[in-house]
Structures are given as structure tokens and as C-alpha cells.
Amino acid sequence: MKIALLGGTGPQGRGLALRWALAGVDVIVGSRNAERGQKIAEELSERLGKAKGKIIGMSNADAVAQADEFVVLAVPYAGHRPTLESLKDSLHEKILVDVVVPLVEDNPKKVSMPPEGSATEEAQAILGESIPVVGALHNVSAHVLDKTDLPVNCDVLVCGQNKEAKDKVIALVEKLGVQAFNAGLAVSARAIEPITSILIRLNISKGTPFKHAGIKIWPESFCRF
Amino acid sequence: MKIALLGGTGPQGRGLALRWALAGVDVIVGSRNAERGQKIAEELSERLGKAKGKIIGMSNADAVAQADEFVVLAVPYAGHRPTLESLKDSLHEKILVDVVVPLVEDNPKKVSMPPEGSATEEAQAILGESIPVVGALHNVSAHVLDKTDLPVNCDVLVCGQNKEAKDKVIALVEKLGVQAFNAGLAVSARAIEPITSILIRLNISKGTPFKHAGIKIWPESFCRF
């Protein structure tokens, strides 16, 4: 399996690249700047040891072309629409995994949701119905992803219009060692994306032990332990 | 402390009444029908044993009049606006704790958010700025609340415009034996309220152990255990 990770040079992208490669997935780190993509891929590769997955870097467009099915979008929100519009024609037969949260640039305790309702819905509107968009991994802390000697401390809520694509993304996400749940149609992204800014608020205001907190779906039965 | 619980005869209201009374809080169960309020209060009281808190029942209007500070609104969404409009004039000097989620009546896996963005924001718009509205307890399972021999399996996200009122509500919620967090301004209710329908979806589709699941804010450090 070879996945493209667009915006893979940012903190979230780098952490996801490491975690997936450690799980045996080949990752193509895409960047607007191919050289920067290569440089970051080399840096990340040094941390992989004997991992089965490889990390290579190139331009976003080349990364999409070489991905076999999954294209993960992890750019800052400002790059969300431009990246999708420029790559739209090459995304046929792919599944777009949208990790982007519309955080307010200078105040990540807030979101500014797009007119479509959420980034995931905006992506689906840009790409059209024939390219499935699946929202996932919005609430995972980049800091936690980077500490690869520890497990990831959260569950992942996955949403989108296409059930088959969602099931595939759930399997891809679970390679990271987390539980992933089908959280319904794309409209659920209106709830899931802003959870990130609530967590960032707790990170800032509460400090330890709520720095880099995640969310867990907690069974009733766990009360008994 | 004596709190009013409007719509306290429904499943969520009954469970909250029990839990608060067991924690030593006096609860006035309000209902559109005073006799029904009394009857449910009597039924609940039989389950209290030697609890310090008492449960009594009356009309919603009388319940508001007798509450010393907190008025908790736990009606079905169809009653949200009518209840607030009819009681608005008697809510001065109170704090309105809004538990209501705009679930679609015949499909609780979906929400239908009001034009204001969320039930909490709608309540604040109806009541005006002088009466603080605090959203809380949206995601707690009525089934879990009712099983009073077990702890409640979730954390509670609290939001609203008025920091002082939020701090008071956080203390009130924590009497239930749960952790409560300041999740920011009322706009956060746009994320928090629909989490309930995501949990209901998991309840239906996943079954055990995810029936009656809740959400937990999960510290990074808990990975180490």
C-alpha cells in the first residue's frame, strides 16, 4: 500500500507519515515544493529504523499520481480549497481522506467553518460526487503522533457520504493502532472538526494532564473496572 | 441548593434528578403537567433511600419560582423554544442550564440545528443577554444516569458566554461525579450537541460494548498506563 500525504511536511503530516510507515505503509510526502518534500522525507526516514514502510517526498501532484488509492490531505486550512482545486482532475479513482480543520489562523481555539458546513463537505463539493471524500483524524495531536514510542491516545471519528470508502479509511486509520468509528455522513464533520479547537483550548487552559488530550468513545461497561 | 429541572419527567431529566438528589442537591422536577411532575417525583423519591437531597414535583413555572439559582432545561427539542418563551420573564437572576439537543424526532442519529447554530445559542437569543445560558450534559446517556449504582461513564463539555455562570455550572455538574470542562463560548455547542447523535449512531450500529457510550477527554499521559 502506497499513500499520498499532501501537506505532509507540516506537523500533523509528519507525524502521520511516521506512524503509517512504522505500521508498514509506504508514504509519499507531498509538498507544494518538491525539494522540501524530499528533505522532510529524508529526515523522517532516519527515524524509521527497520520499519517496513518507506517515506519518500515529492510535489503534491506527483504524490497523487503515484498513490495507489488513498490521498490524505493535511494542509493548513488556508491551503484546503486551492490544493483541492489544483489537483481535482488527478483524483479520479482515489479516496480523499480529509484531515483538515478550519482553525482560525491566529486563534486555534476557534474554528471558522466554511459555507458548506465543514472542510469535509467543502472538499466533497469541490471534488464532485465521483471522488469519495472521507473526514478522519481531525482530533489527533501532532505532538502525540510525533512521540512514536507511545501509542496514540485517542479514538478517531470517521465520516463521509460513501460507506465503502469509509470502511477502507477506517481500516487505514486503525493501522495507526487506534480505534476508528463510522460517525455517519459528511455532516458529522460539523461536530468532529471543531472538537479540535475545544481540545486546543483545554491544552492551553488546563495544562497537565490535559495537554495534547484526545477524545475517547467510552463504553458504559468500562465503569465497572 | 435547590435546582429546577424542567422536563424532569423525561428519561434524561429523571436520571439527572436521581443523580443530583443522591449527591445531596434538592431537585424540583418541573412538568407541563403539575400532577405528572408530582407523580414522577414520588416515584423517584422511593429510589433515594437515605439520600440527603429531596425530589419534589410541580409545574415548570412553579419549579422556576422555587429554584434558588439553577434552572436545568431537559425538555425534548420540540419544547425548547416554547418552554423558554413562556418562562422567560421568570428567569431573571437564574442560570439556565441547557441540556437540550436538537435531535430529529424520528431519527436521533441526526440533528437539525436551529438557525442560531445550536440549542444553547437559540436559548441565549430567546432569553437575552441578562440571563446567562450554559450548555452542558448533552452527551450523557439517560440509561447510564438511571443505573445509579454505577458511576457515570463520561466527561462533560460545558459552554456559554458567561464565565462566572459556566464555573458555577461546572461545579454543579461535577456533583454528579464526572469531570466537566470549560469548552469555550456558546458557539462550541454546535460541536457538542451533535456528538449526541454520533453516540446514538454507535449505540445502534456497534452494540456492546458501545451501547450507551460516552466521550472522555483523554490525557496524553494515560498512554503510559
Coordinates of C-alpha atoms in Angstrom, one line a residue:
Chain A
M1 CA 0.0 0.0 0.0
K2 CA 1.3 3.4 -1.0
I3 CA -0.5 6.5 0.2
A4 CA 0.0 10.2 -0.6
L5 CA 0.1 12.6 2.3
L6 CA -0.4 16.2 0.9
G7 CA 0.9 18.8 3.2
G8 CA 3.0 16.0 4.7
T9 CA 5.7 18.4 5.7
G10 CA 3.6 20.1 8.4
P11 CA 3.5 18.8 12.0
Q12 CA 0.3 16.7 11.5
G13 CA 1.5 15.3 8.2
R14 CA 5.0 14.4 9.5
G15 CA 3.5 12.6 12.5
L16 CA 1.1 10.6 10.3
A17 CA 3.8 9.7 7.8
L18 CA 6.0 8.3 10.6
R19 CA 3.2 6.3 12.2
W20 CA 2.0 4.8 9.0
A21 CA 5.5 3.9 7.8
L22 CA 6.1 2.3 11.2
A23 CA 2.9 0.3 10.5
G24 CA 4.3 -0.9 7.2
V25 CA 2.6 1.5 4.8
D26 CA 4.6 3.3 2.1
V27 CA 4.1 7.0 2.4
I28 CA 4.7 9.7 -0.2
V29 CA 5.0 13.0 1.5
G30 CA 3.7 15.7 -0.9
S31 CA 4.6 19.4 -0.7
R32 CA 4.0 22.5 -2.8
N33 CA 7.8 22.5 -3.0
A34 CA 9.1 19.1 -4.2
E35 CA 12.6 19.7 -2.7
R36 CA 11.1 20.4 0.7
G37 CA 9.0 17.2 0.4
Q38 CA 12.2 15.2 -0.3
K39 CA 14.1 16.9 2.5
I40 CA 11.4 16.2 5.1
A41 CA 11.0 12.6 3.8
E42 CA 14.7 12.0 4.3
E43 CA 14.6 13.4 7.8
L44 CA 11.6 11.2 8.7
S45 CA 13.2 8.2 7.1
E46 CA 16.2 8.4 9.5
R47 CA 13.7 7.9 12.4
L48 CA 12.2 4.7 10.9
G49 CA 14.9 2.2 11.8
K50 CA 13.8 -1.2 10.4
A51 CA 10.3 -0.2 9.7
K52 CA 8.8 -2.0 6.7
G53 CA 7.2 1.1 5.2
K54 CA 9.2 3.7 3.3
I55 CA 8.8 7.5 3.2
I56 CA 9.7 9.4 0.1
G57 CA 9.0 13.0 -0.9
M58 CA 7.9 14.9 -4.0
S59 CA 5.4 17.5 -5.2
N60 CA 1.8 17.2 -4.2
A61 CA 0.8 16.5 -7.9
D62 CA 3.4 13.7 -8.2
A63 CA 2.4 12.3 -4.9
V64 CA -1.2 12.0 -6.1
A65 CA -0.1 10.3 -9.3
Q66 CA 1.9 7.7 -7.5
A67 CA -0.6 6.9 -4.7
D68 CA -2.4 3.6 -5.3
E69 CA -5.7 4.6 -3.6
F70 CA -5.5 6.9 -0.6
V71 CA -4.7 10.6 -0.8
V72 CA -4.6 12.2 2.7
L73 CA -5.0 15.9 2.8
A74 CA -3.2 17.5 5.8
V75 CA -2.6 21.1 4.6
P76 CA -3.3 24.1 6.8
Y77 CA -6.9 25.3 6.2
A78 CA -5.7 28.2 4.0
G79 CA -4.5 25.6 1.5
H80 CA -7.6 23.4 1.6
R81 CA -9.6 24.8 -1.3
P82 CA -6.6 25.8 -3.5
T83 CA -4.9 22.3 -3.2
L84 CA -8.2 20.5 -4.0
E85 CA -9.0 22.7 -6.9
S86 CA -5.5 22.3 -8.4
L87 CA -5.5 18.5 -8.0
K88 CA -9.1 17.7 -8.7
D89 CA -8.6 16.3 -12.1
S90 CA -6.0 13.8 -11.0
L91 CA -8.0 12.5 -8.0
H92 CA -10.3 10.1 -10.0
E93 CA -10.2 6.5 -8.7
K94 CA -8.7 7.8 -5.4
I95 CA -10.2 8.3 -2.0
L96 CA -9.6 11.7 -0.5
V97 CA -9.0 11.5 3.3
D98 CA -9.6 15.0 4.7
V99 CA -7.8 15.7 7.9
V100 CA -8.1 19.5 7.7
V101 CA -9.8 21.5 10.4
P102 CA -10.8 25.1 9.6
L103 CA -8.9 26.6 12.6
V104 CA -8.7 30.4 12.8
E105 CA -5.2 31.1 11.8
D106 CA -4.1 33.3 14.8
N107 CA -6.5 31.7 17.3
P108 CA -6.7 27.9 17.0
K109 CA -9.2 27.9 20.0
K110 CA -11.7 28.9 17.3
V111 CA -12.9 27.5 14.0
S112 CA -14.3 29.4 11.1
M113 CA -16.5 26.8 9.4
P114 CA -16.9 27.2 5.6
P115 CA -20.3 27.9 4.0
E116 CA -20.6 24.2 3.1
G117 CA -20.7 23.4 6.8
S118 CA -17.3 21.8 7.3
A119 CA -14.0 21.2 5.5
T120 CA -15.1 17.7 4.6
E121 CA -18.3 18.9 3.0
E122 CA -16.4 21.7 1.2
A123 CA -14.0 19.1 -0.2
Q124 CA -16.8 16.9 -1.4
A125 CA -18.4 19.9 -3.1
I126 CA -15.2 20.8 -4.8
L127 CA -14.4 17.3 -6.0
G128 CA -17.9 16.3 -7.0
E129 CA -19.7 13.1 -6.2
S130 CA -17.5 10.7 -8.2
I131 CA -14.5 11.2 -5.9
P132 CA -15.3 10.0 -2.4
V133 CA -14.2 12.3 0.5
V134 CA -13.8 10.8 4.0
G135 CA -13.2 13.0 7.0
A136 CA -10.9 11.5 9.6
L137 CA -8.1 12.1 12.1
H138 CA -9.1 15.7 12.8
N139 CA -8.6 15.4 16.6
V140 CA -5.2 13.7 16.8
S141 CA -2.5 15.8 18.4
A142 CA 0.6 16.3 16.2
H143 CA 2.7 16.2 19.3
V144 CA 1.3 12.8 20.2
L145 CA 1.8 11.4 16.7
D146 CA 5.5 12.5 16.8
K147 CA 6.2 10.6 20.0
T148 CA 6.3 7.3 18.2
D149 CA 7.4 5.3 21.2
L150 CA 4.0 5.8 22.8
P151 CA 0.6 4.7 21.5
V152 CA -1.8 7.3 20.2
N153 CA -4.1 8.5 23.0
C154 CA -7.5 8.8 21.2
D155 CA -10.2 7.2 19.1
V156 CA -10.9 8.5 15.6
L157 CA -14.3 9.6 14.3
V158 CA -14.7 8.9 10.5
C159 CA -17.4 10.5 8.4
G160 CA -18.4 10.8 4.8
Q161 CA -21.1 10.0 2.2
N162 CA -19.6 6.8 0.8
K163 CA -19.8 3.8 3.1
E164 CA -17.3 1.6 1.1
A165 CA -14.7 4.4 1.1
K166 CA -15.3 5.0 4.8
D167 CA -14.8 1.3 5.6
K168 CA -11.5 1.4 3.8
V169 CA -10.4 4.6 5.6
I170 CA -11.4 3.0 8.9
A171 CA -9.0 0.1 8.2
L172 CA -6.2 2.5 7.1
V173 CA -6.7 4.6 10.3
E174 CA -6.7 1.5 12.5
K175 CA -3.2 0.7 11.2
L176 CA -2.1 3.6 13.5
G177 CA -3.1 1.5 16.5
V178 CA -6.3 3.5 17.3
Q179 CA -9.9 2.6 17.2
A180 CA -11.8 4.3 14.4
F181 CA -15.6 4.6 14.3
N182 CA -18.1 5.3 11.5
A183 CA -19.5 8.6 12.8
G184 CA -22.1 9.0 9.9
L185 CA -22.4 11.2 6.9
A186 CA -20.2 14.1 6.0
V187 CA -22.5 16.5 8.0
S188 CA -21.0 14.9 11.2
A189 CA -17.8 16.8 10.3
R190 CA -19.5 19.9 11.5
A191 CA -19.3 18.4 15.0
I192 CA -16.0 16.5 14.7
E193 CA -13.8 19.2 13.2
P194 CA -14.4 21.8 15.9
I195 CA -13.7 19.3 18.6
T196 CA -10.1 20.0 17.7
S197 CA -10.4 23.6 18.8
I198 CA -12.1 22.5 22.1
L199 CA -9.1 20.2 22.7
I200 CA -6.6 23.0 21.8
R201 CA -8.5 25.2 24.4
L202 CA -8.0 22.6 27.0
N203 CA -4.4 22.2 26.0
I204 CA -3.8 25.9 26.6
S205 CA -6.1 26.5 29.6
K206 CA -5.8 23.3 31.6
G207 CA -2.2 22.3 31.2
T208 CA -1.0 18.9 32.5
P209 CA -2.5 16.3 32.3
F210 CA -4.8 17.8 29.6
K211 CA -2.0 18.9 27.3
H212 CA -2.4 17.1 24.0
A213 CA -5.5 15.4 25.2
G214 CA -7.6 13.4 22.8
I215 CA -11.2 12.1 22.9
K216 CA -12.2 8.5 23.6
I217 CA -15.5 6.8 23.0
W218 CA -16.1 5.3 26.4
P219 CA -18.2 2.2 26.9
E220 CA -20.7 2.1 29.7
S221 CA -19.3 -1.2 30.8
F222 CA -15.9 0.4 31.5
C223 CA -17.4 2.0 34.6
R224 CA -17.1 -1.4 36.2
F225 CA -13.4 -1.6 36.1
Chain B
M1 CA -29.1 24.1 47.0
K2 CA -32.5 23.7 45.2
I3 CA -32.5 23.3 41.5
A4 CA -35.4 23.2 39.0
L5 CA -35.3 20.5 36.3
L6 CA -37.7 21.4 33.6
G7 CA -38.9 18.4 31.5
G8 CA -37.7 16.5 34.5
T9 CA -40.2 13.7 33.8
G10 CA -38.4 12.6 30.7
P11 CA -35.7 9.9 30.8
Q12 CA -32.8 12.4 30.8
G13 CA -34.5 14.6 33.5
R14 CA -35.4 11.6 35.7
G15 CA -31.8 10.3 35.6
L16 CA -30.4 13.8 36.4
A17 CA -32.9 14.3 39.3
L18 CA -31.8 11.0 40.8
R19 CA -28.1 11.6 40.5
W20 CA -28.3 15.1 41.9
A21 CA -30.5 14.1 44.8
L22 CA -28.1 11.3 45.6
A23 CA -25.4 13.9 45.7
G24 CA -27.3 15.9 48.2
V25 CA -29.0 18.5 45.9
D26 CA -32.7 19.3 46.3
V27 CA -34.4 18.9 42.9
I28 CA -37.7 20.3 41.8
V29 CA -39.0 18.2 38.9
G30 CA -40.9 20.5 36.6
S31 CA -43.5 19.4 34.1
R32 CA -46.1 21.0 31.8
N33 CA -48.5 18.9 33.9
A34 CA -48.0 19.6 37.7
E35 CA -49.6 16.3 38.7
R36 CA -47.3 14.4 36.4
G37 CA -44.4 16.2 37.9
Q38 CA -45.6 15.2 41.4
K39 CA -46.1 11.6 40.4
I40 CA -42.7 11.2 38.9
A41 CA -41.1 13.0 41.9
E42 CA -42.8 10.5 44.2
E43 CA -41.6 7.5 42.1
L44 CA -38.0 8.8 42.0
S45 CA -38.1 9.6 45.8
E46 CA -38.7 6.0 46.5
R47 CA -35.4 5.2 45.0
L48 CA -33.4 7.7 47.0
G49 CA -33.1 5.7 50.3
K50 CA -31.2 7.9 52.8
A51 CA -30.0 10.4 50.2
K52 CA -29.7 13.9 51.6
G53 CA -31.3 15.6 48.6
K54 CA -35.1 15.6 48.1
I55 CA -37.1 15.4 44.9
I56 CA -40.4 17.2 44.7
G57 CA -42.6 17.8 41.6
M58 CA -44.7 20.7 40.3
S59 CA -45.4 22.7 37.2
N60 CA -42.5 24.1 35.2
A61 CA -43.4 27.7 36.2
D62 CA -43.6 26.9 39.9
A63 CA -40.3 25.0 39.7
V64 CA -38.6 28.0 38.3
A65 CA -40.1 30.2 41.0
Q66 CA -38.8 28.0 43.8
A67 CA -35.3 27.3 42.3
D68 CA -32.6 29.3 44.1
E69 CA -30.3 29.7 41.1
F70 CA -30.1 26.9 38.6
V71 CA -32.8 26.0 36.1
V72 CA -31.9 23.0 34.1
L73 CA -33.8 22.6 30.8
A74 CA -34.2 18.9 29.7
V75 CA -37.3 19.0 27.5
P76 CA -37.4 17.3 24.1
Y77 CA -36.2 19.7 21.4
A78 CA -39.8 20.4 20.2
G79 CA -40.5 22.0 23.6
H80 CA -37.2 24.0 23.7
R81 CA -38.4 27.4 22.3
P82 CA -42.0 27.3 23.7
T83 CA -40.8 26.5 27.2
L84 CA -38.2 29.2 27.1
E85 CA -40.6 31.8 25.7
S86 CA -43.2 31.0 28.3
L87 CA -40.8 31.2 31.2
K88 CA -38.5 34.0 30.1
D89 CA -39.9 36.6 32.4
S90 CA -39.4 34.5 35.5
L91 CA -35.8 33.5 34.7
H92 CA -34.1 36.8 35.9
E93 CA -31.4 36.1 38.5
K94 CA -31.3 32.5 37.4
I95 CA -28.8 30.5 35.3
L96 CA -30.3 28.5 32.5
V97 CA -28.5 25.2 32.1
D98 CA -29.4 23.9 28.6
V99 CA -29.2 20.1 28.2
V100 CA -31.3 20.0 25.0
V101 CA -30.0 18.5 21.7
P102 CA -31.9 19.3 18.5
L103 CA -32.3 15.6 17.6
V104 CA -34.5 14.8 14.6
E105 CA -37.6 13.4 16.2
D106 CA -38.0 10.1 14.3
N107 CA -34.2 9.7 13.6
P108 CA -32.0 10.6 16.6
K109 CA -28.9 9.6 14.6
K110 CA -29.4 13.1 13.1
V111 CA -29.6 16.6 14.4
S112 CA -31.5 19.5 12.9
M113 CA -29.6 22.5 14.2
P114 CA -31.6 25.8 14.6
P115 CA -30.8 28.9 12.6
E116 CA -28.9 30.3 15.7
G117 CA -26.4 27.5 15.3
S118 CA -27.3 25.3 18.3
A119 CA -29.9 24.9 21.0
T120 CA -27.7 26.8 23.5
E121 CA -27.3 29.8 21.2
E122 CA -31.1 29.7 20.4
A123 CA -31.8 29.8 24.2
Q124 CA -29.4 32.7 24.7
A125 CA -31.1 34.6 21.8
I126 CA -34.6 34.0 23.3
L127 CA -33.6 34.9 26.9
G128 CA -31.4 37.9 26.0
E129 CA -28.0 38.7 27.4
S130 CA -29.1 39.4 31.0
I131 CA -29.9 35.7 31.7
P132 CA -26.9 33.5 31.3
V133 CA -27.3 30.3 29.3
V134 CA -24.8 27.5 29.8
G135 CA -24.9 24.4 27.6
A136 CA -23.9 21.1 29.4
L137 CA -24.7 17.4 29.9
H138 CA -25.7 16.9 26.2
N139 CA -23.9 13.7 25.7
V140 CA -24.8 11.8 28.9
S141 CA -26.8 8.6 28.3
A142 CA -30.2 8.6 30.1
H143 CA -29.7 4.8 30.5
V144 CA -26.4 5.4 32.3
L145 CA -27.8 8.1 34.5
D146 CA -30.6 5.7 35.6
K147 CA -28.2 3.0 36.8
T148 CA -27.3 4.8 39.9
D149 CA -25.2 2.0 41.4
L150 CA -22.6 2.8 38.7
P151 CA -20.5 5.9 38.1
V152 CA -21.3 8.0 35.0
N153 CA -19.1 6.9 32.1
C154 CA -18.2 10.2 30.5
D155 CA -16.8 13.7 30.8
V156 CA -19.0 16.8 30.3
L157 CA -18.2 19.7 28.0
V158 CA -19.7 23.0 29.2
C159 CA -20.0 26.1 27.1
G160 CA -21.6 29.5 27.2
Q161 CA -20.9 33.3 27.0
N162 CA -20.7 33.9 30.8
K163 CA -17.6 32.7 32.5
E164 CA -18.9 33.1 36.1
A165 CA -22.1 31.1 35.2
K166 CA -20.0 28.5 33.5
D167 CA -17.8 28.0 36.5
K168 CA -20.9 27.6 38.7
V169 CA -22.4 25.0 36.3
I170 CA -19.1 23.1 36.1
A171 CA -19.3 22.8 40.0
L172 CA -22.9 21.7 39.8
V173 CA -22.2 19.1 37.1
E174 CA -19.2 17.7 39.0
K175 CA -21.5 16.9 41.9
L176 CA -22.6 14.0 39.6
G177 CA -19.2 12.5 39.9
V178 CA -18.0 13.4 36.4
Q179 CA -15.2 15.7 35.2
A180 CA -16.6 18.8 33.5
F181 CA -14.6 21.1 31.2
N182 CA -15.0 24.7 30.0
A183 CA -15.3 24.1 26.3
G184 CA -15.5 27.7 25.4
L185 CA -18.2 30.1 24.2
A186 CA -21.7 29.1 23.2
V187 CA -20.6 28.5 19.6
S188 CA -18.9 25.3 20.9
A189 CA -22.4 23.9 21.3
R190 CA -22.5 23.5 17.5
A191 CA -19.9 20.7 18.0
I192 CA -21.0 19.4 21.4
E193 CA -24.8 18.9 20.8
P194 CA -24.4 16.8 17.6
I195 CA -21.9 14.5 19.4
T196 CA -25.0 13.0 21.0
S197 CA -26.3 11.8 17.6
I198 CA -22.9 10.3 16.8
L199 CA -23.1 8.4 20.1
I200 CA -26.6 7.3 19.4
R201 CA -25.4 6.1 16.0
L202 CA -22.7 4.0 17.7
N203 CA -25.2 2.7 20.2
I204 CA -27.4 1.4 17.4
S205 CA -24.8 0.2 14.9
K206 CA -22.0 -1.1 17.1
G207 CA -23.9 -2.7 20.0
T208 CA -21.9 -4.0 23.0
P209 CA -19.5 -2.6 24.3
F210 CA -20.5 0.7 22.6
K211 CA -24.1 0.8 23.8
H212 CA -24.7 3.9 25.9
A213 CA -21.1 5.0 25.3
G214 CA -19.9 8.4 26.4
I215 CA -16.9 10.6 25.5
K216 CA -13.9 11.1 27.6
I217 CA -11.2 13.7 27.3
W218 CA -8.1 11.5 27.3
P219 CA -4.8 12.9 28.5
E220 CA -1.7 12.0 26.5
S221 CA 0.0 10.7 29.7
F222 CA -2.7 8.0 30.1
C223 CA -1.0 6.2 27.2
R224 CA 1.7 5.2 29.6
F225 CA -0.6 3.1 31.8

